[in-house]
XYZ file of C-alpha atoms in Angstrom:
262
model
C 23.384 -68.193 -38.199
C 22.936 -66.154 -35.006
C 22.873 -67.602 -31.507
C 21.810 -66.380 -28.072
C 24.846 -67.588 -26.150
C 27.525 -68.332 -28.759
C 29.457 -66.105 -31.142
C 31.114 -67.880 -34.062
C 33.482 -65.969 -36.341
C 35.411 -67.284 -39.319
C 38.895 -65.798 -39.626
C 40.823 -67.157 -42.614
C 40.596 -70.950 -42.155
C 39.885 -70.718 -38.433
C 36.549 -70.806 -36.633
C 36.569 -68.734 -33.443
C 33.869 -69.961 -31.053
C 33.189 -67.602 -28.129
C 31.040 -68.535 -25.147
C 28.849 -65.457 -24.806
C 27.178 -65.206 -21.409
C 29.576 -62.686 -19.863
C 27.119 -61.569 -17.198
C 26.918 -65.205 -16.037
C 30.679 -65.829 -16.340
C 30.018 -67.828 -19.521
C 28.628 -70.649 -17.390
C 27.175 -73.663 -19.165
C 23.407 -73.422 -19.449
C 21.185 -75.809 -21.383
C 20.773 -73.228 -24.154
C 24.518 -72.583 -24.388
C 25.388 -76.283 -24.494
C 22.819 -77.010 -27.201
C 24.033 -74.061 -29.292
C 27.642 -75.087 -28.703
C 26.921 -78.590 -30.008
C 25.238 -77.148 -33.083
C 28.177 -74.838 -33.819
C 30.704 -77.654 -33.348
C 28.848 -79.823 -35.835
C 28.757 -76.979 -38.347
C 32.455 -76.127 -38.158
C 33.467 -79.787 -38.146
C 31.589 -80.329 -41.421
C 32.857 -77.127 -43.072
C 35.851 -78.218 -45.179
C 37.105 -74.631 -45.456
C 37.721 -74.561 -41.694
C 40.899 -76.291 -40.588
C 41.345 -75.073 -37.006
C 38.899 -74.310 -34.187
C 39.549 -71.825 -31.389
C 37.461 -71.755 -28.214
C 37.400 -68.639 -26.025
C 35.055 -66.545 -23.916
C 33.574 -63.080 -24.088
C 34.100 -60.648 -21.239
C 36.306 -61.359 -18.237
C 35.768 -65.123 -18.150
C 36.661 -68.071 -20.326
C 34.136 -70.269 -18.556
C 33.165 -70.797 -14.918
C 31.652 -74.247 -15.480
C 28.047 -75.301 -15.128
C 25.402 -72.737 -14.269
C 24.822 -73.864 -10.673
C 21.569 -71.911 -10.338
C 20.138 -73.607 -13.407
C 21.518 -76.954 -12.243
C 19.686 -76.685 -8.917
C 16.388 -75.774 -10.569
C 16.882 -78.473 -13.193
C 17.434 -81.212 -10.599
C 14.282 -80.160 -8.727
C 12.063 -80.050 -11.811
C 13.449 -82.766 -14.100
C 10.881 -85.480 -14.731
C 11.604 -89.202 -14.957
C 13.520 -90.078 -18.116
C 14.055 -86.443 -19.109
C 17.583 -85.355 -19.988
C 18.926 -82.759 -17.588
C 21.724 -80.239 -17.884
C 24.315 -82.775 -16.686
C 23.340 -85.197 -19.451
C 23.406 -82.461 -22.082
C 26.710 -81.046 -20.830
C 28.144 -84.554 -21.026
C 27.357 -84.506 -24.739
C 29.676 -81.514 -25.177
C 32.625 -83.312 -23.624
C 31.952 -86.443 -25.664
C 31.810 -84.338 -28.832
C 35.003 -82.450 -28.025
C 36.807 -85.718 -27.236
C 36.328 -86.958 -30.800
C 36.754 -83.637 -32.610
C 38.887 -84.321 -35.689
C 40.201 -80.773 -36.235
C 42.845 -79.096 -34.076
C 41.278 -77.284 -31.135
C 43.015 -74.359 -29.428
C 41.694 -73.037 -26.122
C 42.374 -69.298 -25.733
C 41.994 -68.579 -22.020
C 41.230 -64.878 -21.786
C 40.557 -64.600 -18.061
C 38.908 -66.714 -15.332
C 38.846 -70.453 -16.096
C 37.177 -72.570 -13.430
C 35.683 -76.005 -12.814
C 33.844 -77.085 -15.968
C 35.658 -74.303 -17.785
C 38.953 -75.961 -16.912
C 37.480 -79.274 -18.056
C 36.543 -77.660 -21.371
C 40.038 -76.229 -21.777
C 41.604 -79.634 -21.176
C 39.782 -81.103 -24.179
C 41.847 -78.763 -26.376
C 44.983 -79.872 -28.190
C 46.788 -76.643 -27.309
C 46.085 -74.125 -24.538
C 47.215 -70.494 -24.860
C 46.459 -68.197 -21.915
C 46.582 -64.488 -21.274
C 48.777 -63.289 -18.432
C 45.586 -62.199 -16.663
C 44.062 -65.674 -16.645
C 43.308 -67.344 -13.325
C 42.823 -71.091 -13.491
C 41.482 -73.585 -10.986
C 38.905 -76.146 -10.003
C 36.288 -75.000 -7.514
C 34.009 -78.049 -7.381
C 35.042 -78.785 -3.803
C 34.023 -75.249 -2.751
C 30.391 -76.047 -3.599
C 30.168 -79.701 -2.566
C 30.096 -80.804 -6.208
C 31.963 -83.624 -7.938
C 33.664 -83.295 -11.308
C 31.909 -84.871 -14.276
C 33.647 -83.595 -17.416
C 36.922 -85.464 -17.057
C 38.582 -82.932 -14.765
C 40.004 -85.331 -12.198
C 41.156 -87.803 -14.831
C 42.724 -85.334 -17.261
C 44.203 -82.927 -14.731
C 46.140 -85.660 -12.918
C 47.511 -87.000 -16.203
C 48.637 -83.582 -17.366
C 50.093 -81.951 -14.249
C 50.694 -84.956 -11.981
C 48.667 -86.656 -9.298
C 49.688 -84.619 -6.250
C 49.417 -81.236 -7.959
C 46.005 -82.207 -9.295
C 44.772 -83.344 -5.897
C 45.999 -80.122 -4.306
C 44.028 -77.998 -6.781
C 40.973 -80.246 -6.630
C 40.901 -80.460 -2.834
C 41.610 -76.791 -2.074
C 39.614 -75.143 -4.852
C 42.416 -72.581 -5.175
C 43.114 -70.514 -8.311
C 46.614 -70.284 -9.754
C 48.124 -68.119 -12.478
C 48.518 -68.996 -16.126
C 52.297 -68.945 -15.694
C 52.067 -71.520 -12.894
C 49.904 -73.702 -15.127
C 52.488 -73.312 -17.866
C 55.170 -74.472 -15.441
C 52.941 -77.467 -14.636
C 52.547 -78.318 -18.321
C 48.850 -77.550 -18.819
C 49.309 -74.248 -20.666
C 51.673 -74.155 -23.646
C 52.105 -70.387 -23.877
C 51.301 -67.278 -21.828
C 50.872 -63.988 -23.640
C 49.892 -60.415 -22.708
C 46.106 -60.160 -22.565
C 45.862 -57.606 -25.380
C 47.911 -59.882 -27.657
C 46.055 -63.132 -26.976
C 43.843 -63.236 -30.058
C 46.688 -62.215 -32.376
C 49.025 -64.856 -30.959
C 46.361 -67.541 -31.197
C 45.421 -66.552 -34.751
C 49.070 -66.708 -35.785
C 49.294 -70.242 -34.403
C 46.003 -71.214 -36.048
C 47.260 -69.929 -39.410
C 50.410 -71.991 -38.970
C 48.375 -75.138 -38.309
C 46.020 -74.352 -41.193
C 48.951 -74.570 -43.606
C 49.610 -78.177 -42.567
C 47.903 -81.223 -44.019
C 44.503 -81.498 -42.302
C 44.670 -85.241 -42.835
C 48.004 -85.480 -41.014
C 46.794 -83.392 -38.064
C 43.585 -85.428 -37.841
C 45.518 -88.712 -37.809
C 48.069 -87.343 -35.326
C 45.246 -86.438 -32.939
C 43.860 -89.948 -33.226
C 47.244 -91.615 -32.740
C 47.975 -89.585 -29.611
C 44.496 -90.208 -28.167
C 44.496 -93.929 -28.909
C 48.108 -94.328 -27.828
C 47.285 -93.161 -24.314
C 44.733 -95.935 -23.981
C 46.751 -98.795 -25.500
C 49.734 -100.872 -24.401
C 52.968 -99.497 -25.863
C 53.585 -102.353 -28.309
C 50.071 -102.122 -29.757
C 50.240 -98.318 -30.009
C 53.551 -98.514 -31.876
C 52.170 -101.060 -34.351
C 49.123 -98.867 -34.916
C 51.350 -95.877 -35.614
C 53.392 -97.766 -38.206
C 50.236 -99.109 -39.841
C 48.806 -95.576 -39.991
C 51.960 -94.396 -41.765
C 51.737 -97.201 -44.335
C 48.117 -96.329 -45.041
C 48.988 -92.639 -45.223
C 51.477 -93.207 -48.048
C 48.498 -93.782 -50.356
C 47.010 -90.353 -49.626
C 47.102 -87.228 -51.781
C 48.614 -85.175 -48.948
C 51.547 -87.565 -48.544
C 52.371 -87.378 -52.239
C 51.801 -83.618 -52.309
C 54.048 -82.981 -49.324
C 56.969 -84.914 -50.796
C 56.453 -83.462 -54.268
C 56.355 -79.899 -52.911
C 59.556 -80.553 -50.967
C 61.328 -81.897 -54.056
C 60.059 -79.030 -56.227
C 60.806 -76.377 -53.565
C 57.268 -74.989 -53.519
C 54.473 -74.497 -50.991
C 52.320 -77.649 -50.734
C 48.613 -77.550 -51.539
C 47.081 -79.996 -49.099
C 43.552 -81.281 -49.684
C 42.905 -83.318 -46.555
C 42.663 -86.720 -48.228
């Protein structure tokens, strides 16, 4: 299926989703968000896809919400009608519960809502030309996609407040030093490096990766003793799965496992 603002390519067992409004810095418009939701639902349901990569076309990963459209939308939105902020919120809610591994490939400029999008990913790989920051304060706008909450948890409260308050950009390497970015690679090698990682993850049990995502997410929101009990219970339940038996059998037989995801 073709889209106006999204490019989706299947590479091996990986779905590459590109935001495709380069002339508008891949900013989030109503059309883009609706198409993005549709693509996410499609790749989530496709059992042949095991990993999802999110990136941007052109010189931007994503610059956040389309502020021009936001201003017009707020002026014209009728009572009870969903606006761009409501629809954009649906994207973050969907990404928060995505069951498949999500890699954010930051090609270049990553700002505001673009940074919020990146932080929903399980792994962030950035090109050495990427510039990353939050510019909400530069336009008198508050964050709404989890930026303040996630950023402070990932890089620390004071670093997060500095970036949020100043609206400054920093390099991908600085964000790696802060713990947000897991790897920085030359710009012309970004897609190859990300695909290599995606292939590595695709060879794992999709059931295990799905449950690991859930355990990490739930564990952050639970007291330690409850989270630990949940983890042990998940392991006990997992021992009844095909992938558990297949993984141990393949190890014993010295062969490559054939995971099914159940």
